[in-house]
Coordinates of C-alpha atoms and ligand atoms in Angstrom, one line a residue:
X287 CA 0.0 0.0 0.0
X288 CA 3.1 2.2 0.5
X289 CA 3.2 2.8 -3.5
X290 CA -0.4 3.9 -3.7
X291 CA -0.4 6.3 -0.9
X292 CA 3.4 7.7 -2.2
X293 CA 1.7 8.0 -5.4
X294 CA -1.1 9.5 -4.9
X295 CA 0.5 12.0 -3.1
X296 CA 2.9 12.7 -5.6
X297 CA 0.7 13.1 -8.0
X298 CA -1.7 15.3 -5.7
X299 CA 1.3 17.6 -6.0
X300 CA 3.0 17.2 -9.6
X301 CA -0.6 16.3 -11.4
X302 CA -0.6 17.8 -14.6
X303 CA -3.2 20.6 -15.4
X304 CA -5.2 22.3 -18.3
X305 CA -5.8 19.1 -20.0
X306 CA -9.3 19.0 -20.6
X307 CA -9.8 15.7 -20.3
X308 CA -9.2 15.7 -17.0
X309 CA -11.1 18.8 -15.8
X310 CA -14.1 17.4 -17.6
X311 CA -13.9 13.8 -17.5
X312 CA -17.2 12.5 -18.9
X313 CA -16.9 8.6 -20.6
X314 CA -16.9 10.2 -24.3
X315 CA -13.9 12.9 -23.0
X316 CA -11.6 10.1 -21.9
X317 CA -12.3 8.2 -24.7
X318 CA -11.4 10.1 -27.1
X319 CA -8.2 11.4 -25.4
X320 CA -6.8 8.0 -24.6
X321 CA -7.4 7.1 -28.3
X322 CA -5.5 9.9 -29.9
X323 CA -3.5 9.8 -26.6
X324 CA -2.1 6.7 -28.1
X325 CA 0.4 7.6 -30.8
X326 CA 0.3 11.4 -30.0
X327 CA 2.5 13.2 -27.4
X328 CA 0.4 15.1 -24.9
X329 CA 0.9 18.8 -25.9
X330 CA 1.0 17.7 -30.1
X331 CA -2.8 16.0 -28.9
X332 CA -4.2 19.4 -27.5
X333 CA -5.3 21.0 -30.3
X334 CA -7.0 18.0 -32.1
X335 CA -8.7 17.2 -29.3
X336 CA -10.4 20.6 -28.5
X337 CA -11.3 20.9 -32.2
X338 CA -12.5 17.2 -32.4
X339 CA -14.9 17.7 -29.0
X340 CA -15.9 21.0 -30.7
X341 CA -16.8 19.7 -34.0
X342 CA -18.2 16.3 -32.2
X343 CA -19.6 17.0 -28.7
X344 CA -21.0 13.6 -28.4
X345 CA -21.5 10.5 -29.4
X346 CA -24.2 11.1 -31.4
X347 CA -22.4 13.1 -33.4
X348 CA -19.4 11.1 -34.2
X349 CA -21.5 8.4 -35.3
X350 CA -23.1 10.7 -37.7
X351 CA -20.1 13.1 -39.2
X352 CA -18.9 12.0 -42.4
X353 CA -15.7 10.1 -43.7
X354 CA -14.4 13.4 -45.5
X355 CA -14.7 15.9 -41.9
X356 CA -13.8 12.8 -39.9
X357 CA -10.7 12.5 -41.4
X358 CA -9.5 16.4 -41.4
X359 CA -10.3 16.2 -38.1
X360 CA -7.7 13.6 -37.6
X361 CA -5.6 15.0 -40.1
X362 CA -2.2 15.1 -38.9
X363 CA -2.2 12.8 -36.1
X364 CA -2.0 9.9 -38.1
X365 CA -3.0 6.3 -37.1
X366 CA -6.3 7.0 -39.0
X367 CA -7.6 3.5 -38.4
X368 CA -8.0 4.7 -34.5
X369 CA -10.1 7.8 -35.9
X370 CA -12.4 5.1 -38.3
X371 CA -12.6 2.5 -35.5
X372 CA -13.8 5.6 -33.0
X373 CA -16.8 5.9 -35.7
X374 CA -17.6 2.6 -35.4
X375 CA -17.9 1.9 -32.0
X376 CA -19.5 5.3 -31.5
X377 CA -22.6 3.8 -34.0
X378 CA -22.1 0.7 -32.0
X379 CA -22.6 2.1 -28.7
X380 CA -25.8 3.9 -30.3
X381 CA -27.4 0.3 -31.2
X382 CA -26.2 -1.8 -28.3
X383 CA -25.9 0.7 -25.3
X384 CA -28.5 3.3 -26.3
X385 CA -25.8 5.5 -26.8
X386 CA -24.0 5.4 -23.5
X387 CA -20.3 4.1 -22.9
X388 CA -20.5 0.9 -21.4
X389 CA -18.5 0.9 -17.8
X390 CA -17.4 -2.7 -17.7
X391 CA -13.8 -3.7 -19.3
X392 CA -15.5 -6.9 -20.8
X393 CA -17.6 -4.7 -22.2
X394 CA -15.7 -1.7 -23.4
X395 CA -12.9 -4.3 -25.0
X396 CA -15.8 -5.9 -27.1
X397 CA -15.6 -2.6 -28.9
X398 CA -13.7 -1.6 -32.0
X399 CA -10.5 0.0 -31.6
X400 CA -10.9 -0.3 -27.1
X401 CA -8.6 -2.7 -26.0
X402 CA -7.3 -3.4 -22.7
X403 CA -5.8 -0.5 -21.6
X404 CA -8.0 2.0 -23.2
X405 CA -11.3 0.1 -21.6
X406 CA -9.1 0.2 -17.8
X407 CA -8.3 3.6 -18.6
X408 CA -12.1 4.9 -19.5
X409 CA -13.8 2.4 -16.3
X410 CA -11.3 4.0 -13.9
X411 CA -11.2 7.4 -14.5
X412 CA -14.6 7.9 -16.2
X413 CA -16.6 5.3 -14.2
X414 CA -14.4 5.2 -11.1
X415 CA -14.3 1.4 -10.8
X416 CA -11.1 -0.2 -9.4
X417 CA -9.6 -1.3 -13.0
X418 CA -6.0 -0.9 -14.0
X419 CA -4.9 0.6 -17.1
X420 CA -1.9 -1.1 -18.5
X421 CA -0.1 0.6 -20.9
X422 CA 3.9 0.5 -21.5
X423 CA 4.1 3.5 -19.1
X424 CA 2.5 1.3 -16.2
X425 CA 4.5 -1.6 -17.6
X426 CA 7.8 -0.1 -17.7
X427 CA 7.2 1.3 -14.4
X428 CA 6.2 -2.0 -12.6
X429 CA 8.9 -3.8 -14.2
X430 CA 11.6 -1.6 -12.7
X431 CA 9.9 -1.5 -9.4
X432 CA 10.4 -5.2 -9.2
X433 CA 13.4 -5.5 -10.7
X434 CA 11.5 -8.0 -13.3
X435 CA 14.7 -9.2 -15.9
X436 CA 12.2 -11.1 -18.4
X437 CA 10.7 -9.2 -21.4
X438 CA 7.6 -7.2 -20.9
X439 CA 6.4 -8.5 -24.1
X440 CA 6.1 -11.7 -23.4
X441 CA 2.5 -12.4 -22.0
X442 CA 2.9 -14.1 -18.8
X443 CA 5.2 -11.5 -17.4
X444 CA 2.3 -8.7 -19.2
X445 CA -0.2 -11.2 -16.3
X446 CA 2.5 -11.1 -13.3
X447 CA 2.9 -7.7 -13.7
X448 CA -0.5 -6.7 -14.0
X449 CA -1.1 -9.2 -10.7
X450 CA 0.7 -6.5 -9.1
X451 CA -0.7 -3.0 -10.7
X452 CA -4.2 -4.6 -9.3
X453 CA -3.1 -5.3 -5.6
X454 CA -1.7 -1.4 -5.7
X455 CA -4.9 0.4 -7.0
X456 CA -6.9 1.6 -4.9
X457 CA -10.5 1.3 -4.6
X458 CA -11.3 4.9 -3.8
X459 CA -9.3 6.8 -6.5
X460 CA -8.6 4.0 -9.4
X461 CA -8.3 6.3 -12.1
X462 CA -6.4 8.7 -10.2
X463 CA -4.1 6.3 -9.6
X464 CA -3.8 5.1 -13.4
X465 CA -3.0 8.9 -14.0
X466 CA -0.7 9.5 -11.6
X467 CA 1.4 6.1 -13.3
X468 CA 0.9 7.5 -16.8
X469 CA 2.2 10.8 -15.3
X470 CA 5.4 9.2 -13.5
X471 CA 6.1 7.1 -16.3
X472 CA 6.1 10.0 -19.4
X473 CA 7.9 12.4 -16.7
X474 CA 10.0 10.8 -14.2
X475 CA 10.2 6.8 -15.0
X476 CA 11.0 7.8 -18.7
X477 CA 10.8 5.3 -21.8
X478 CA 14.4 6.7 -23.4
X479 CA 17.1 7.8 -21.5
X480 CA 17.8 7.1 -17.9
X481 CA 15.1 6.9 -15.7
X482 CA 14.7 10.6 -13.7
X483 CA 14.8 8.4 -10.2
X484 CA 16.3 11.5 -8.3
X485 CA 12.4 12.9 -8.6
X486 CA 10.8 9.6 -8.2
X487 CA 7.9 9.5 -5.1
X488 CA 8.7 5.3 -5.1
X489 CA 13.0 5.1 -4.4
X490 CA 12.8 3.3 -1.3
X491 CA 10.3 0.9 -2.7
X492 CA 12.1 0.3 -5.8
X493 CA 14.2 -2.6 -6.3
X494 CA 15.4 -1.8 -9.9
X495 CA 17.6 1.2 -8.1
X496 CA 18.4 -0.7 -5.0
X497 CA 20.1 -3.3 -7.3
X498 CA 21.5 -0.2 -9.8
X499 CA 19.8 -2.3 -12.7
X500 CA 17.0 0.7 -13.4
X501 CA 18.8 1.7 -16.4
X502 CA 18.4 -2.2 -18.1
X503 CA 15.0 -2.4 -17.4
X504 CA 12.6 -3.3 -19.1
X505 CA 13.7 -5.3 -21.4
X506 CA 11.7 -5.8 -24.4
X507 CA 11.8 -8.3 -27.2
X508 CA 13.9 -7.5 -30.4
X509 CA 11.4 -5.2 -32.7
X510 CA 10.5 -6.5 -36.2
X511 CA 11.9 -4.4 -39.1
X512 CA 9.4 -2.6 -40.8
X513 CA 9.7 -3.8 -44.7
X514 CA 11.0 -0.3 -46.9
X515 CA 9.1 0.7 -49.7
X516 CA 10.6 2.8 -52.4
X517 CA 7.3 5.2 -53.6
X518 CA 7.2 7.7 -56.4
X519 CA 4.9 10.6 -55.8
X520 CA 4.1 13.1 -58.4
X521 CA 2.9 16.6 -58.0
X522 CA 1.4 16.9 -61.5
X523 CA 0.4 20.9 -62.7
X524 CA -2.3 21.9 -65.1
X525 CA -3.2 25.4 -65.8
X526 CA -2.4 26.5 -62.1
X527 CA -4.2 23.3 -60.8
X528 CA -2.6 20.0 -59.0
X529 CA -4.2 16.8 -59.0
X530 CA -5.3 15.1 -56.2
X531 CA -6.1 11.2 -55.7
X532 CA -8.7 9.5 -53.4
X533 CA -7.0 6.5 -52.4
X534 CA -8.8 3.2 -52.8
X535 CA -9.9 1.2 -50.1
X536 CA -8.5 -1.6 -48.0
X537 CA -4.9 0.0 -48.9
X538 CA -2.9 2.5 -46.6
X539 CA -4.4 5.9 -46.0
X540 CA -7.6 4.5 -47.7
X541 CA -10.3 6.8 -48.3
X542 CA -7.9 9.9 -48.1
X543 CA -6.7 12.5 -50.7
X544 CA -3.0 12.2 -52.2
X545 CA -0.8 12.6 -54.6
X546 CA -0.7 9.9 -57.3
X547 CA 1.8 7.1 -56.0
X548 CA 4.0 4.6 -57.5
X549 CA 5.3 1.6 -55.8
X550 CA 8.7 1.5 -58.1
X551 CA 11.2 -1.4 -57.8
X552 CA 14.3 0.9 -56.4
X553 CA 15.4 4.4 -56.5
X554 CA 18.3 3.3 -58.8
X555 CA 15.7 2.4 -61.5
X556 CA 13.5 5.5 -60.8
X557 CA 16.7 7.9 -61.3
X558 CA 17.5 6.1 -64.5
X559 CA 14.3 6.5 -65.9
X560 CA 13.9 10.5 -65.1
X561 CA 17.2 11.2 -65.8
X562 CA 16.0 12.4 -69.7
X563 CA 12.4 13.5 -68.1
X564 CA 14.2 16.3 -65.9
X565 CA 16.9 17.8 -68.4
X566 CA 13.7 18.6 -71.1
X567 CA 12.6 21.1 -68.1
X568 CA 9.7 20.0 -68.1
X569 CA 10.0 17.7 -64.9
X570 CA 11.2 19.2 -61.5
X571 CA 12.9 16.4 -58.7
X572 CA 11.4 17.8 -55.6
X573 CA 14.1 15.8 -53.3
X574 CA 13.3 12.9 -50.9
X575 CA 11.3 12.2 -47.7
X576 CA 11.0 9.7 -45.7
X577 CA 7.5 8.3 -43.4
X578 CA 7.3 5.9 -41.2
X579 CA 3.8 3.8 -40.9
X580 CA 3.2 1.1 -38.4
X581 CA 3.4 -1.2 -40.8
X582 CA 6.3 0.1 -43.4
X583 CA 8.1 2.9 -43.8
X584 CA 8.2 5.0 -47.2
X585 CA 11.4 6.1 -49.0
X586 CA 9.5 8.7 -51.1
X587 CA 11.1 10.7 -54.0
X588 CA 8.8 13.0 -55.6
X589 CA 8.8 14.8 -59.0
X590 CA 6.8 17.4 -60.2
X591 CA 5.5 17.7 -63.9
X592 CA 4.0 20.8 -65.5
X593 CA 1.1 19.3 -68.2
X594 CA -0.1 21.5 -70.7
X595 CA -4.0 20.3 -71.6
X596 CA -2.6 18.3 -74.4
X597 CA -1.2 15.9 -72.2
X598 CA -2.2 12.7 -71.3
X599 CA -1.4 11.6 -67.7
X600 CA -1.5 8.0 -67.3
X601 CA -1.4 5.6 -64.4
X602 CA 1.4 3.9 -65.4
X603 CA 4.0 6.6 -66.2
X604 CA 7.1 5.3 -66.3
X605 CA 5.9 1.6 -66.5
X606 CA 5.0 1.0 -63.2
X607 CA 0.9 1.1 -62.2
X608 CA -0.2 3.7 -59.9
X609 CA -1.6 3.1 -56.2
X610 CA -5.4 2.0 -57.0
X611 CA -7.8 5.4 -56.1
X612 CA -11.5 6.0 -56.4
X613 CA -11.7 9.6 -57.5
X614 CA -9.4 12.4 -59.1
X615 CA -9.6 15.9 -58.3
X616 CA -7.8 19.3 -59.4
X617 CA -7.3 21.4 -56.5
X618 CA -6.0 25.2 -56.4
X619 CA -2.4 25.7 -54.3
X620 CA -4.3 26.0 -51.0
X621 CA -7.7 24.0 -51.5
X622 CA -5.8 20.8 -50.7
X623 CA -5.3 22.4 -47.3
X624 CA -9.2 23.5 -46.9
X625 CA -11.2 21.3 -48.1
X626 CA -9.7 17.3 -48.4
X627 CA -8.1 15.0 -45.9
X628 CA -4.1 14.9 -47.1
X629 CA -2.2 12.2 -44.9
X630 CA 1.1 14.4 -43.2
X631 CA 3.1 11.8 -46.1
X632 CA 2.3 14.2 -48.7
X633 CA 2.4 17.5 -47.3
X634 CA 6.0 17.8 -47.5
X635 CA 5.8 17.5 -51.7
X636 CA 2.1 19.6 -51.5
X637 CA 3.9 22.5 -49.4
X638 CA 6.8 22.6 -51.2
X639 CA 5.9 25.3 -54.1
X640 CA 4.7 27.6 -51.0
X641 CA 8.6 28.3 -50.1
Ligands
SF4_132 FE1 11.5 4.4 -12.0 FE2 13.7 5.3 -10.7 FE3 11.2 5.5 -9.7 FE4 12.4 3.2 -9.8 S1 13.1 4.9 -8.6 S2 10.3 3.6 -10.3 S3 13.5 3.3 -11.7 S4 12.0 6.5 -11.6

């Protein structure tokens, strides 16, 4: 019980304010800021979330808003399957829960996109029931509290630690508690780097710092490589317009706007083939960028082309078949920006012209 009283106290003292999620935590508040929460560092999150609760105050209305405005609305954050699967289980919670967030884990993990932590996170602080919220902040921190040397991905050690994130939360302030773990672990018990153990509420309790192993711990299963893709994108002009792509679905960054895209076999072969395109002026190399996904990362080139109406533009310029898309549009300089949802991949090519 020492932890939970050290750590409530602490966080009594260090507890982060102005997040509005936490002044007004209604189910449909925490919800929504644990889900963008999840790839988005606090302060980046702050301004999507107060647009998002100001465009859609409720459930209701997420369920209702359409593809296009959902996805601006996420636009930038990236991850959009977690705005999608927020859409779903909003219109899911309108036909199985008439429209109220369940409170029960079982319950809240049945949903899309909730899983075990999110559904801890939303019964404890939103419904105040004595759940725990693991996420790799409570992980990491339990693991160096007990000094545990097996990997935290491996699922029985995910159980034993979680044995012992249940025994300390307490039954009057569970999601106080989660917070005050999500706080120490993003500020004091910190992810890269040594941990910050000079400010930590928990040194006589923790073993990792007794035994000077802290700075191992956790350890963590070798990470999968993420395959590289090699992907052509071209800005293509006509008559002071560029033209925009919505990509198909079941593909990455479905249903959003882009530029066209080629999957091409290798750079080398790409600067073989423009090499003639660029001297005839006509074709401008705008340079190289690189995008990580959580499945792949991109090694993009892009090019841009001016087209005079004469011109033909084909899908498989340069041999290779473009990335399969529904619709085509031709958008001013600054529509893009307005009016369609444009993955963060593509701005860097989109906003080049602007400089
Ligand atoms: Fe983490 Fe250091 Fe606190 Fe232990 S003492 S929980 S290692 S910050």
């Amino acid at each position: 019980m020492e932890i939970t009283t050290k750590l409530l106290k602490w966080y009594d003292q260090n507890r982060r304010t102005h997040l509005p999620w936490r002044e007004d935590p209604t189910p449909y508040h925490v919800w929504v800021s644990e889900i963008m929460l999840q790839q988005t560092r606090v302060e980046a999150a702050l301004p999507y979330y107060s647009r998002f609760i100001r465009e859609l105050p409720d459930i209701y209305a997420l369920s209702m808003c359409e593809e296009e405005k959902l996805l601006m609305l996420w636009q930038g954050l990236g991850y959009y399957s977690r705005v999608r699967n927020l859409q779903k289980a909003a219109r899911r919670i309108l036909q199985e829960h008439a429209g109220q967030l369940p409170s029960s884990v079982k319950e809240l993990t049945a949903l899309p996109g909730i899983g075990r932590y999110t559904a801890g996170a939303i019964a404890s602080i939103a419904f105040g029931k004595k759940e725990i919220a693991p996420d790799g902040n409570a992980y990491r921190v339990a693991a160096r509290l007990l000094n545990e040397k097996e990997s935290i991905d491996q699922a029985q050690v995910k159980k034993r630690l979680e044995k012992h994130l249940s025994s300390w939360v307490p039954e009057d302030r569970p999601g106080d508690f989660n917070q005050a773990l999500m706080d120490l672990g993003s500020g004091v018990c910190i992810p890269n780097g040594p941990a910050r153990c000079e400010s930590c509420p928990l040194q006589r309790e923790c073993v990792s710092l007794r035994m000077g192993t802290a700075d191992q711990l956790p350890v963590r299963d070798a990470k999968k490589k993420r395959p590289k893709e090699d992907v052509l994108v071209l800005k293509i002009r006509m008559i002071g317009k560029i033209m925009i792509v919505k990509r198909a679905p079941k593909m990455l960054l479905s249903g959003m706007w882009s530029l066209p895209t080629y999957h091409i076999p290798d750079m080398a072969y790409l600067d073989q083939q423009i090499q003639e395109k660029i001297s005839n002026g006509r074709v401008k190399d705008l340079g190289k960028h690189h995008r990580v996904f959580s499945g792949c990362e991109w090694n993009m080139r892009g090019l841009e082309i001016e087209l005079t109406e004469t011109d033909a533009v084909s899908d498989s310029w340069l041999g290779v078949r473009a990335d399969a898309y529904t619709e085509t549009a031709w958008v001013r300089e600054e529509q893009w920006q307005s009016d369609f949802s444009v993955p963060t991949a593509y701005r860097f090519y989109l906003e080049k012209r602007k400089k």
